[in-house]
mmCIF file of C-alpha atoms and ligand atoms in Angstrom:
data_model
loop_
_atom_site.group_PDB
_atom_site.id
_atom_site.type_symbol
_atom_site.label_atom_id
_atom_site.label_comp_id
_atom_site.label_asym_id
_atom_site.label_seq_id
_atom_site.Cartn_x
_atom_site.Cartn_y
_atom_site.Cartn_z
ATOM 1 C CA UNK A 1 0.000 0.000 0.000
ATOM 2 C CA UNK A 2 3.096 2.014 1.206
ATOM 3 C CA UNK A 3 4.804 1.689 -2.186
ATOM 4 C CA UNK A 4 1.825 2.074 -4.619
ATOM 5 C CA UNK A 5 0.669 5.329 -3.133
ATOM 6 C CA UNK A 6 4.346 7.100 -2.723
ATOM 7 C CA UNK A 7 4.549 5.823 -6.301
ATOM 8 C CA UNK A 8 1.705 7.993 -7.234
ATOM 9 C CA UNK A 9 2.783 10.471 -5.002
ATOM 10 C CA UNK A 10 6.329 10.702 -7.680
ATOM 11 C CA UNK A 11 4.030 10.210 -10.426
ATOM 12 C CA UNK A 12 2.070 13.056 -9.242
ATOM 13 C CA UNK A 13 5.233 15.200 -8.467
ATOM 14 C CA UNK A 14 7.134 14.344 -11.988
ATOM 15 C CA UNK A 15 4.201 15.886 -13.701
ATOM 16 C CA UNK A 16 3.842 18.857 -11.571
ATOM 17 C CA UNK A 17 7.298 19.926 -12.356
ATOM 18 C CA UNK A 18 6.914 18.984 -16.200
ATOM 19 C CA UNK A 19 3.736 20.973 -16.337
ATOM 20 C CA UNK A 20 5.534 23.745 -14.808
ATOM 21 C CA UNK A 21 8.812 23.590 -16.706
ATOM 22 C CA UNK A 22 6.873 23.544 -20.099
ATOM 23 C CA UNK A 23 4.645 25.951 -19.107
ATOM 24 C CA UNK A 24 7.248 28.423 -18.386
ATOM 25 C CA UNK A 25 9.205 27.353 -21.327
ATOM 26 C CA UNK A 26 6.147 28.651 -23.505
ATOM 27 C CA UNK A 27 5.636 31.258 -21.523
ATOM 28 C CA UNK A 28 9.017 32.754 -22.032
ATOM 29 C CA UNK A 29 8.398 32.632 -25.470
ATOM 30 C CA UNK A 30 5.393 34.174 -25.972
ATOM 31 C CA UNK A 31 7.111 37.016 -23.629
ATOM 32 C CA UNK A 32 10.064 36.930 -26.652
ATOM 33 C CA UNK A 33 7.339 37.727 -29.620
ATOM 34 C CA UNK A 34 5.886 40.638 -27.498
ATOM 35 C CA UNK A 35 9.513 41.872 -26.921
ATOM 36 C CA UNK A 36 10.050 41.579 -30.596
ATOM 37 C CA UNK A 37 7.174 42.590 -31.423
ATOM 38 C CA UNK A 38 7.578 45.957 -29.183
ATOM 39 C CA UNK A 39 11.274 45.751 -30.397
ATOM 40 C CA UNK A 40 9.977 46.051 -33.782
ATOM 41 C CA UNK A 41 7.244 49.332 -33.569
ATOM 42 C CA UNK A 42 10.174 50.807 -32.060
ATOM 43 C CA UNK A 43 12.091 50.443 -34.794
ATOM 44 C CA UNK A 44 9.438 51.372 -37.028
ATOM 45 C CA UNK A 45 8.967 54.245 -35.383
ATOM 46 C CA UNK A 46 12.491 55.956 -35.559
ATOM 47 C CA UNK A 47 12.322 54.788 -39.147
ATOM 48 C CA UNK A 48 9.514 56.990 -40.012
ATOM 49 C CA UNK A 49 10.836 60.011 -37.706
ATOM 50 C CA UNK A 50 14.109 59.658 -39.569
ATOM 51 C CA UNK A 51 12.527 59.889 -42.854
ATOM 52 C CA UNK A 52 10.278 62.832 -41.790
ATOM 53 C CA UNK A 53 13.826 64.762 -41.142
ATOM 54 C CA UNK A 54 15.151 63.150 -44.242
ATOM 55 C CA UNK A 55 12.313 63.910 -47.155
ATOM 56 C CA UNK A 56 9.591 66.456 -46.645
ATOM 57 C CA UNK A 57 6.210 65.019 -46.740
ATOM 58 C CA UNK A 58 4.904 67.886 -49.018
ATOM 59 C CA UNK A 59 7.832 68.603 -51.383
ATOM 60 C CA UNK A 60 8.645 65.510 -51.942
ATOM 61 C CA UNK A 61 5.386 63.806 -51.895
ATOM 62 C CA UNK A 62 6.697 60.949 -54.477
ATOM 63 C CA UNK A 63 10.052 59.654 -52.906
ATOM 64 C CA UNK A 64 8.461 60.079 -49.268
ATOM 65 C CA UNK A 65 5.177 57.685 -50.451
ATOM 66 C CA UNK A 66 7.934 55.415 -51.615
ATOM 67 C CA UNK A 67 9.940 55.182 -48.705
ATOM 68 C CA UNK A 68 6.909 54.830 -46.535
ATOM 69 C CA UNK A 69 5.789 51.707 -48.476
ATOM 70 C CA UNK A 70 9.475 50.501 -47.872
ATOM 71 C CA UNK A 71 9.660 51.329 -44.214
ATOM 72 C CA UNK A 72 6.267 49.119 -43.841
ATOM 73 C CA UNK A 73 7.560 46.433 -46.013
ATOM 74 C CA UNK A 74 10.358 45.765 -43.877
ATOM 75 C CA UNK A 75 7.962 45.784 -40.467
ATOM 76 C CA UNK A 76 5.673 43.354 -42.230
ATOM 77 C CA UNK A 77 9.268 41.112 -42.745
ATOM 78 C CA UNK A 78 10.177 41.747 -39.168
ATOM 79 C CA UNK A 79 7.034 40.317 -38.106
ATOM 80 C CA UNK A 80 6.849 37.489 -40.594
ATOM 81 C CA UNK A 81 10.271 36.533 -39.398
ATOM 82 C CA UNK A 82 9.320 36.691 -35.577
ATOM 83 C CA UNK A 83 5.915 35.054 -35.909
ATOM 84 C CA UNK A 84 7.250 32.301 -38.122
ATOM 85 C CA UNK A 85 10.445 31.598 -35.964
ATOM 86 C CA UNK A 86 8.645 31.317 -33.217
ATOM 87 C CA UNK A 87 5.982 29.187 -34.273
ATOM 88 C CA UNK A 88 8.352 26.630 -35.357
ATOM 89 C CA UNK A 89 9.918 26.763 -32.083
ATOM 90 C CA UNK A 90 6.574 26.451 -30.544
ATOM 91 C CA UNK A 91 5.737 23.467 -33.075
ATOM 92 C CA UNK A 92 9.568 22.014 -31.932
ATOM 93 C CA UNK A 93 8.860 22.034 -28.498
ATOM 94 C CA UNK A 94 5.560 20.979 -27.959
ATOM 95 C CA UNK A 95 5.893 17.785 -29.725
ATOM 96 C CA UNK A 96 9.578 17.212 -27.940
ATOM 97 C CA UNK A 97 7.120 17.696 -24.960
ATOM 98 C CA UNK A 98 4.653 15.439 -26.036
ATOM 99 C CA UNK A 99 7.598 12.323 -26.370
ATOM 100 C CA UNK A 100 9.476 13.253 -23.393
ATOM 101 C CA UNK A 101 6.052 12.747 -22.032
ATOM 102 C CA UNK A 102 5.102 9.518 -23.430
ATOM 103 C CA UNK A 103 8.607 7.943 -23.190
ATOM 104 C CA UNK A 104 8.276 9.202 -19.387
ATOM 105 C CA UNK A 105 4.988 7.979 -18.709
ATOM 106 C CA UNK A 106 5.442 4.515 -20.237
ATOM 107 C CA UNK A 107 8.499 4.108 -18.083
ATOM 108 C CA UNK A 108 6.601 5.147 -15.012
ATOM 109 C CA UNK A 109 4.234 2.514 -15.541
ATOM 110 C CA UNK A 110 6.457 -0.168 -16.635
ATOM 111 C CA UNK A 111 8.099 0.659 -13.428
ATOM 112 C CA UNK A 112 5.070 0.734 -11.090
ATOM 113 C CA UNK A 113 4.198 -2.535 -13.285
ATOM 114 C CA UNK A 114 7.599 -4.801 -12.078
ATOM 115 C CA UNK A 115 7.025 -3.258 -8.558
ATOM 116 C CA UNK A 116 3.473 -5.190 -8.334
ATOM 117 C CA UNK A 117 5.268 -7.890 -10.361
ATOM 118 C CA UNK A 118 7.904 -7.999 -7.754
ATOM 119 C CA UNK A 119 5.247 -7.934 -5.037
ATOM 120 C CA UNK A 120 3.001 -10.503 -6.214
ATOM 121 C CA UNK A 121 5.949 -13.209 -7.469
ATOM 122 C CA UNK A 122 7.603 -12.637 -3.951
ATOM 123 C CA UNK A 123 4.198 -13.976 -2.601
ATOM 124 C CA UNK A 124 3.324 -16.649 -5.442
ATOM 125 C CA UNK A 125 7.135 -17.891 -4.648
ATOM 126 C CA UNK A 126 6.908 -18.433 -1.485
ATOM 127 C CA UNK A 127 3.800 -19.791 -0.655
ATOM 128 C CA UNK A 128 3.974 -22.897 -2.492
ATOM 129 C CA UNK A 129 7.270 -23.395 -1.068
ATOM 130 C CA UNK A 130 5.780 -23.145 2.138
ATOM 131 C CA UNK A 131 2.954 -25.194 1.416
ATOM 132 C CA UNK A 132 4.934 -28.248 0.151
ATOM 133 C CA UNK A 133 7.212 -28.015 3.271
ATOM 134 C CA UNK A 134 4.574 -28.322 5.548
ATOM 135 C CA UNK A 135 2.866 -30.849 3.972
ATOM 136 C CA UNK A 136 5.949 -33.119 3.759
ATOM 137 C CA UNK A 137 6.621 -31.845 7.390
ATOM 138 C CA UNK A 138 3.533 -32.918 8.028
ATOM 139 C CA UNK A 139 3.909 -36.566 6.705
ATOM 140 C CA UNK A 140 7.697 -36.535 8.303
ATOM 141 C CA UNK A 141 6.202 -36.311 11.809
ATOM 142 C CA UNK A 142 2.709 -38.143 12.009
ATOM 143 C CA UNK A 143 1.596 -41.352 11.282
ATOM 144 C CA UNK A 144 -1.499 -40.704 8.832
ATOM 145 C CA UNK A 145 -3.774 -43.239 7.483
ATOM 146 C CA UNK A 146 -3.563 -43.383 3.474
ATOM 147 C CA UNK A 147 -6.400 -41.454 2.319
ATOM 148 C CA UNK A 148 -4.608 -38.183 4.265
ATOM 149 C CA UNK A 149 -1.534 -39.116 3.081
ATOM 150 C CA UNK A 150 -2.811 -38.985 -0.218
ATOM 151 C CA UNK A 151 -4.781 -35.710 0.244
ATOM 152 C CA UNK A 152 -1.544 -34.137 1.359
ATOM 153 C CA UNK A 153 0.600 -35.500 -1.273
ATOM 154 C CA UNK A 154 -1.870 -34.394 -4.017
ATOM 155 C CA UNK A 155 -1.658 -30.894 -2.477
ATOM 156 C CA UNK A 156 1.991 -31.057 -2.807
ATOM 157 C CA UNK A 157 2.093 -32.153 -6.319
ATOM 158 C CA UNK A 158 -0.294 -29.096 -7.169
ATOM 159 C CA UNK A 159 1.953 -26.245 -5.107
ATOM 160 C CA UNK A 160 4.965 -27.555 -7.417
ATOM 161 C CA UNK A 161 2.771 -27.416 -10.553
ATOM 162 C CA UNK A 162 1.784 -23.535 -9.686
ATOM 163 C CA UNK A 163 5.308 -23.227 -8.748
ATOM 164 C CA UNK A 164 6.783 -24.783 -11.872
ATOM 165 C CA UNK A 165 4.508 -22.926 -14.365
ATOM 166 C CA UNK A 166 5.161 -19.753 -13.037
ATOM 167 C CA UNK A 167 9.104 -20.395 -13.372
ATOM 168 C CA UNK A 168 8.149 -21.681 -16.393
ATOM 169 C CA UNK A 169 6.479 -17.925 -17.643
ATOM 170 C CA UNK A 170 9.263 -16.037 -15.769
ATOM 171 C CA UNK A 171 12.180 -18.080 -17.413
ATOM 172 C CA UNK A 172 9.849 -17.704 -20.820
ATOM 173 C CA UNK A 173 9.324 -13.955 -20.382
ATOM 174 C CA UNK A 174 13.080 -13.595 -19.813
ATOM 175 C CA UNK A 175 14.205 -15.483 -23.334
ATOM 176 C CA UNK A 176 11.561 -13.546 -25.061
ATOM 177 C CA UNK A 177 12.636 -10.210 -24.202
ATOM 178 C CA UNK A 178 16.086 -11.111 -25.175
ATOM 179 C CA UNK A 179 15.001 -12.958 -28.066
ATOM 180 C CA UNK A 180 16.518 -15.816 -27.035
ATOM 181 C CA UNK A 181 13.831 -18.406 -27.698
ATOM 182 C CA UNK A 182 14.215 -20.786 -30.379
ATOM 183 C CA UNK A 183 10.757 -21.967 -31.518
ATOM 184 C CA UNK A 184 10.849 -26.128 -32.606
ATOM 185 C CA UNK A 185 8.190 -26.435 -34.789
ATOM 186 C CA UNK A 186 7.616 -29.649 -35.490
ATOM 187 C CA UNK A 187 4.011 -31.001 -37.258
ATOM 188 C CA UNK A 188 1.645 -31.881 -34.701
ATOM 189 C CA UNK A 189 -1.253 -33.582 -33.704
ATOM 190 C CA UNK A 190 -2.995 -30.336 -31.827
ATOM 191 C CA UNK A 191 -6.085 -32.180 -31.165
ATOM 192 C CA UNK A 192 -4.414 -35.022 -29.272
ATOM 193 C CA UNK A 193 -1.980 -32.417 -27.190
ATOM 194 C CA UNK A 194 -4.664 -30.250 -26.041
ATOM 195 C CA UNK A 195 -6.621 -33.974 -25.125
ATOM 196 C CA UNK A 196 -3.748 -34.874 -23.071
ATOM 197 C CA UNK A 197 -2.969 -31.024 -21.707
ATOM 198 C CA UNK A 198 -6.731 -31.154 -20.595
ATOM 199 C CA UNK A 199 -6.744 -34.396 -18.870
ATOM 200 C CA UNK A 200 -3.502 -33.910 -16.992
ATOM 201 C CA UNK A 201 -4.911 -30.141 -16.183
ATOM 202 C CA UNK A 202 -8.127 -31.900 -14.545
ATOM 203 C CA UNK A 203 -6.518 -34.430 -12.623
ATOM 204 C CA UNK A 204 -5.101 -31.555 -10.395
ATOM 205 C CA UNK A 205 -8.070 -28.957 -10.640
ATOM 206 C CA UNK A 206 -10.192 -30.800 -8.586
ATOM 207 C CA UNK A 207 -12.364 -26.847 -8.091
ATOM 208 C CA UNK A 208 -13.931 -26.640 -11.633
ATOM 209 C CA UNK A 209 -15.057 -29.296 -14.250
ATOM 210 C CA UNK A 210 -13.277 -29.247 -17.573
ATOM 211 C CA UNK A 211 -15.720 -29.829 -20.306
ATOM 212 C CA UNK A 212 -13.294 -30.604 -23.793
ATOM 213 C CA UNK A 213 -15.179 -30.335 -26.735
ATOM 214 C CA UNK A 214 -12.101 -31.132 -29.676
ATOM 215 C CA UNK A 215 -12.653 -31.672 -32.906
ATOM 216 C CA UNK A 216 -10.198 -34.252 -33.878
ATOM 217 C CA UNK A 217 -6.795 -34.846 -36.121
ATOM 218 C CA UNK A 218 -6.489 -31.260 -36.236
ATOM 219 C CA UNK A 219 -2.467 -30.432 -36.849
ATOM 220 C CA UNK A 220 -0.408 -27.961 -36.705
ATOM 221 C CA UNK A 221 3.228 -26.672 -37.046
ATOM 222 C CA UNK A 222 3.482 -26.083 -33.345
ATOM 223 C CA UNK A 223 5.975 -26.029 -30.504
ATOM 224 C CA UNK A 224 4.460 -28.398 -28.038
ATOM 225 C CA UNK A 225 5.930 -27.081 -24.980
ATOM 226 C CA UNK A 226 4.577 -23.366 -26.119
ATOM 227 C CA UNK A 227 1.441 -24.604 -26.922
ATOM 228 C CA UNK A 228 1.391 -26.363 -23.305
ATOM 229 C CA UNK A 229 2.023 -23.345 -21.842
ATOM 230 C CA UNK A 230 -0.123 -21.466 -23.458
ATOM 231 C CA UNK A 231 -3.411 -24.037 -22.972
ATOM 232 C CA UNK A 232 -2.216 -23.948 -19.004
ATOM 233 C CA UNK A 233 -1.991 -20.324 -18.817
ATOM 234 C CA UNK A 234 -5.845 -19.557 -20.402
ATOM 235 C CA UNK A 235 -7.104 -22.758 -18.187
ATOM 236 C CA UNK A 236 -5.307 -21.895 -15.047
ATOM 237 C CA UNK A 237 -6.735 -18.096 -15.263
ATOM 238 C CA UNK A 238 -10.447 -19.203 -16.024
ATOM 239 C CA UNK A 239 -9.767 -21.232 -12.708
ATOM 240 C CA UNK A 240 -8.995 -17.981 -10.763
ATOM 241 C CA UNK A 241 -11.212 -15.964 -12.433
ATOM 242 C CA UNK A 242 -14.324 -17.982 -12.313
ATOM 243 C CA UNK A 243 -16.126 -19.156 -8.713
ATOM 244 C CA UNK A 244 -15.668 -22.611 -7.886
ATOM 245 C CA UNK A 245 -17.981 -25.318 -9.543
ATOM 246 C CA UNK A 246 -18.395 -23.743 -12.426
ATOM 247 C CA UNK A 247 -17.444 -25.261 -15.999
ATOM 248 C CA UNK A 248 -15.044 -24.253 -17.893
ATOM 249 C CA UNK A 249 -14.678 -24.873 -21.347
ATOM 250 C CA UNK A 250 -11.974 -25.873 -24.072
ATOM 251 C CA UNK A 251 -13.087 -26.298 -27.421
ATOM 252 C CA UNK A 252 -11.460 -27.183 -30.842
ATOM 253 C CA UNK A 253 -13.336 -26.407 -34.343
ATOM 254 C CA UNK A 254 -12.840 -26.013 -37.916
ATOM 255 C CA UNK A 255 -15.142 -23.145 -39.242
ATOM 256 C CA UNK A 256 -15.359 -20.808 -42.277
ATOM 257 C CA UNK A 257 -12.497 -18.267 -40.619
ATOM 258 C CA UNK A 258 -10.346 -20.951 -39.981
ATOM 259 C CA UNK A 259 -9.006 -23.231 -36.490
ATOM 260 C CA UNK A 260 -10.502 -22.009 -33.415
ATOM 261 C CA UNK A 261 -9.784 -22.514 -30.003
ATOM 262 C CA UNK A 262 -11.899 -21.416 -27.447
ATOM 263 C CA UNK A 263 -11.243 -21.520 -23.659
ATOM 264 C CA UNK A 264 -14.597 -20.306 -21.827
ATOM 265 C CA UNK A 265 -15.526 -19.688 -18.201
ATOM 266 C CA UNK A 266 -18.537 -18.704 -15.995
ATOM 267 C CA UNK A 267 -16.840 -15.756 -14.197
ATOM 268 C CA UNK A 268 -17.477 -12.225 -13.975
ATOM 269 C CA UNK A 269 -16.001 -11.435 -17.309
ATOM 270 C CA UNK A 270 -13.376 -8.773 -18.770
ATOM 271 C CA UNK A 271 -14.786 -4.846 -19.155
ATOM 272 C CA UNK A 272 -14.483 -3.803 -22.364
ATOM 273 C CA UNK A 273 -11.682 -0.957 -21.676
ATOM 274 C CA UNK A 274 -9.805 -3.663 -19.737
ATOM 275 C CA UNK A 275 -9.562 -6.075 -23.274
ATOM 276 C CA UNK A 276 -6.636 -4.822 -24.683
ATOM 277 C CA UNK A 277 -4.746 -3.898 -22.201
ATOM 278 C CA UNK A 278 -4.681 -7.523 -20.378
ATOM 279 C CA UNK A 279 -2.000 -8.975 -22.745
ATOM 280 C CA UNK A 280 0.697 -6.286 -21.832
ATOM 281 C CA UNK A 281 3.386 -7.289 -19.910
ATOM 282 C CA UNK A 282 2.935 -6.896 -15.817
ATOM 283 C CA UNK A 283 -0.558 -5.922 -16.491
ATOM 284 C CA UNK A 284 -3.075 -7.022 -13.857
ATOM 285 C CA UNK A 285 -6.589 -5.597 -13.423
ATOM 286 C CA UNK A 286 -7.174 -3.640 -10.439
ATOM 287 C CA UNK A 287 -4.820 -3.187 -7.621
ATOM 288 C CA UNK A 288 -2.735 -5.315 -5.175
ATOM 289 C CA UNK A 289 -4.958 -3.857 -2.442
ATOM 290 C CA UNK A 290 -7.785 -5.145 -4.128
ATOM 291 C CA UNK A 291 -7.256 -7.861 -5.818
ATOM 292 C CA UNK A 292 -8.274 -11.492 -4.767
ATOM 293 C CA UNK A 293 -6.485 -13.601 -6.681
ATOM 294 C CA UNK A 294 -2.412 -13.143 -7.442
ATOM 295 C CA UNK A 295 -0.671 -13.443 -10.138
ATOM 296 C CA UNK A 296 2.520 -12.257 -11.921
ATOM 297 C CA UNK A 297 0.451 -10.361 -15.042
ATOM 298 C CA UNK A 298 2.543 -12.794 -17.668
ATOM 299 C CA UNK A 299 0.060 -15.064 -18.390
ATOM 300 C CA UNK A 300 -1.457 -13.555 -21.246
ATOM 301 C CA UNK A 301 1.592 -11.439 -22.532
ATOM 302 C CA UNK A 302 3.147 -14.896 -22.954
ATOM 303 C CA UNK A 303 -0.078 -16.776 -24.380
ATOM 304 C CA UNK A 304 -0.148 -13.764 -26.931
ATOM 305 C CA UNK A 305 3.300 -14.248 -27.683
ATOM 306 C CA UNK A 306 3.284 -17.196 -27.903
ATOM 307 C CA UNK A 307 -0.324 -17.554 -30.213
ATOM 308 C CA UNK A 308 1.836 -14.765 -32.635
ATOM 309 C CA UNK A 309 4.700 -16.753 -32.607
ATOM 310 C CA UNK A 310 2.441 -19.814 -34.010
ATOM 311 C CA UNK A 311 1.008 -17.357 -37.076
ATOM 312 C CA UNK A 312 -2.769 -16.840 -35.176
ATOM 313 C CA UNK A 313 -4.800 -14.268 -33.271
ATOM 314 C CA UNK A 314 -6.194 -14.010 -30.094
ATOM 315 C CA UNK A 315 -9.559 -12.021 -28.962
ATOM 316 C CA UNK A 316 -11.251 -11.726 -26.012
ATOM 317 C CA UNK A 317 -14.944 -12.159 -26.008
ATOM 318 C CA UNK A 318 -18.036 -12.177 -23.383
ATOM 319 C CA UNK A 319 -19.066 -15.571 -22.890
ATOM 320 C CA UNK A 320 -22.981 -16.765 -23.312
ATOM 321 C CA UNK A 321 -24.785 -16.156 -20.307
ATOM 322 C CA UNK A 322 -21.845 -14.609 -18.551
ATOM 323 C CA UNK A 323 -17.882 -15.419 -18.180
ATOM 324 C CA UNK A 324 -14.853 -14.747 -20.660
ATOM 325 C CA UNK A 325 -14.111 -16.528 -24.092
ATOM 326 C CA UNK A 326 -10.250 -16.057 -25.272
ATOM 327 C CA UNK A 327 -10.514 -17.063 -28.675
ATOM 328 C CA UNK A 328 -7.724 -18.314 -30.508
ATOM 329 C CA UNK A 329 -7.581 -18.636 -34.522
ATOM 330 C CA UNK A 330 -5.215 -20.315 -36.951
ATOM 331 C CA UNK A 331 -5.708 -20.412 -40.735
ATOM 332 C CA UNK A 332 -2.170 -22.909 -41.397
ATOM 333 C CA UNK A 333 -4.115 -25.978 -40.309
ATOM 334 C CA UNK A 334 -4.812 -29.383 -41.528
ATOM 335 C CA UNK A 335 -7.187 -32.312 -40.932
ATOM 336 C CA UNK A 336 -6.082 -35.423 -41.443
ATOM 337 C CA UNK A 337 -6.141 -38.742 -39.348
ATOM 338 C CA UNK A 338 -2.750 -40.567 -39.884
HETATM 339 P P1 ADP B 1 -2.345 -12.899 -13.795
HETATM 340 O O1 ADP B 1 -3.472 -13.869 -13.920
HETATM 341 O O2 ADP B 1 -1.088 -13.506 -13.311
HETATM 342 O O3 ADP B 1 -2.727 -11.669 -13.063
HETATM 343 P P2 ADP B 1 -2.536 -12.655 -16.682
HETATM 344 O O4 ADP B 1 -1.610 -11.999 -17.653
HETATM 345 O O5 ADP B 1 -2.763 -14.109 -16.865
HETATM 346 O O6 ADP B 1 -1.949 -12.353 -15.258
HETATM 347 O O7 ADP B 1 -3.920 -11.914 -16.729
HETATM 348 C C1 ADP B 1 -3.974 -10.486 -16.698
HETATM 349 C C2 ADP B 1 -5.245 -10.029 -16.034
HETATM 350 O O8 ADP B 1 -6.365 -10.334 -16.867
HETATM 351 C C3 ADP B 1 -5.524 -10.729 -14.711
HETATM 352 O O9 ADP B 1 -4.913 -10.049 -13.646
HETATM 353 C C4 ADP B 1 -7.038 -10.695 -14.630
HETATM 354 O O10 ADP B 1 -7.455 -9.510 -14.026
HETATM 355 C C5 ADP B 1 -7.500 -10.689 -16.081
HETATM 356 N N1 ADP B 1 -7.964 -12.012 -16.516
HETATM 357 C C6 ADP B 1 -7.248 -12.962 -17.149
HETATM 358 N N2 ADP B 1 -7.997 -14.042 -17.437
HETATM 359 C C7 ADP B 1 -9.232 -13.780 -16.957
HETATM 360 C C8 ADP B 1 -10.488 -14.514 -16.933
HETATM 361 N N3 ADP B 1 -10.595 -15.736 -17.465
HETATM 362 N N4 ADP B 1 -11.564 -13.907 -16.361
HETATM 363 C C9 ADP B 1 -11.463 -12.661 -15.838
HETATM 364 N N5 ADP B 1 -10.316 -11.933 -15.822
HETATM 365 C C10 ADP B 1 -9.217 -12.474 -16.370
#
């Protein structure tokens, strides 16, 4: 709470002194067109007196019309000169504000962004570290009858599979940022790795039935691990997202606009301004005060990544009656059953 707010506090203080330091800027200019400008009547002025001393009005009616024309040709140029330089300075600077600006505010959010990052993968870290020690603790010291033994070990085994993916994402993250991950695409059986991926994803989400719905000897050129990953990542969040009990859904289908993959939930779906902002990195909705659930905000950078990396698209939709639909499509498909 501490950190957020002072970090809004700086926000709040960076722009104050911007504001200030631009409006001042633009202020001093302004201030240097009326000084030219005054600079310039001035002139004008002593011009004209000059030439009243200089040619007689009424003798020399002629040469004094002439040089009066002159005299206000060369204002007019003064103050096309002035007005011109300065509005290209004004031009100059305001869009060198406008970047300074953006570059500024993007890095103050990325920052504030790894701070919650930092805050929430401290937490999702530790606490299935600590859960797996006690529950081996646990079957260290007592003598428990199989069943709890069972219970306890199954708990375990989930607390390292939360653990593991989110290394997984972290380590993923990491290599994509530095480009460092090498795609193996290899032609694959999508239909039968999603299968498997949902069946090994239900045998430790024992909160929310799975319903699969894939159409089959769909394939692919895919990187299985990515495609893992990415299946886990959607699944996993419609498990945190959505109340307990409720169904979520994977489904596989071959339609008009190409391969889609749907993964659907029951929970309180995804506000429209929220849609497209969900796949940056860090990006979480709400605060850490607020939130329920934690999370590292990868998930869905990395499942977009990855869907991109794999030539396809992802959306988010509202699901029918209520819940979220990420929808996934491919066009570089093929049926075929050997
Ligand atoms: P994390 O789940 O670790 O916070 P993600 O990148 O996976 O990060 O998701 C970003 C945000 O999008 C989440 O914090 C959550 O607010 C929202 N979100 C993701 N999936 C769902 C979903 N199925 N239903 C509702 N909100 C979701």
């Amino acid at each position: 709470m501490k950190k957020s707010s002072s970090g809004l506090q700086n926000s709040k203080v960076i722009t104050g002194v911007y504001v200030f330091v631009l409006s001042y800027t633009v202020l001093q200019l302004v201030w240097w067109g009326v000084l030219l400008h005054q600079q310039s009547r001035q002139i004008a002025r002593y011009e004209t007196q000059e030439l009243v001393h200089r040619v007689h009005e009424l003798n020399q009616p002629a040469e004094f019309m002439t040089e009066m024309q002159r005299l206000h040709k060369e204002e007019r140029m003064r103050t096309f000169k002035y007005v011109g330089e300065g509005t290209i300075f004004l031009i100059l600077i305001l869009a060198g504000a406008v970047l300074v600006y953006r570059s500024v505010w993007k890095q103050m959010r990325l920052s504030r962004q790894q701070q919650n990052f930092m805050m929430a993968v401290t937490h999702e870290l530790k606490s299935p570290i600590a859960a797996a020690k006690l529950n081996l603790e646990t079957l260290r010291k007592h003598k428990l009858d199989e069943e709890k033994q069972l219970k306890l070990l199954n708990n375990t085994i989930r607390e390292t599979n939360r653990l593991d993916q989110l290394c997984n994402n972290i380590l993923l993250a990491s290599q994509f940022e530095h480009q460092k991950y090498e795609l193996f695409l290899e032609f694959t059986d999508l239909s039968r790795l999603l299968s498997t991926g949902i069946e090994e994803l239900q045998s430790r989400i024992a909160s929310h039935p799975i319903r699969a719905d894939i159409f089959p000897h769909v394939w692919l050129q895919a990187d299985k691990f990515m495609i893992q990953l990415m299946l886990n990542n959607l699944v996993e969040n419609a498990v945190k997202y959505a109340p307990k009990g409720t169904e979520i859904t994977v489904r596989l289908r071959t339609t008009e606009e190409g391969l889609k993959l749907t993964v659907s939930d029951e929970g309180e779906g995804i506000a429209p301004e929220e849609r497209s902002k969900i796949f940056l990195k860090f990006y979480r909705i709400g605060n850490e005060n607020t939130r329920k659930s934690k999370g590292s905000g990868l998930g869905l950078y990395l499942t977009r990544r990855i869907v991109e990396q794999h030539r396809g698209t992802i959306e988010v939709k509202d699901n029918q009656p209520k819940g979220t639909t990420f929808e996934i499509t491919w066009n570089d498909y093929s049926v075929q059953s050997v």
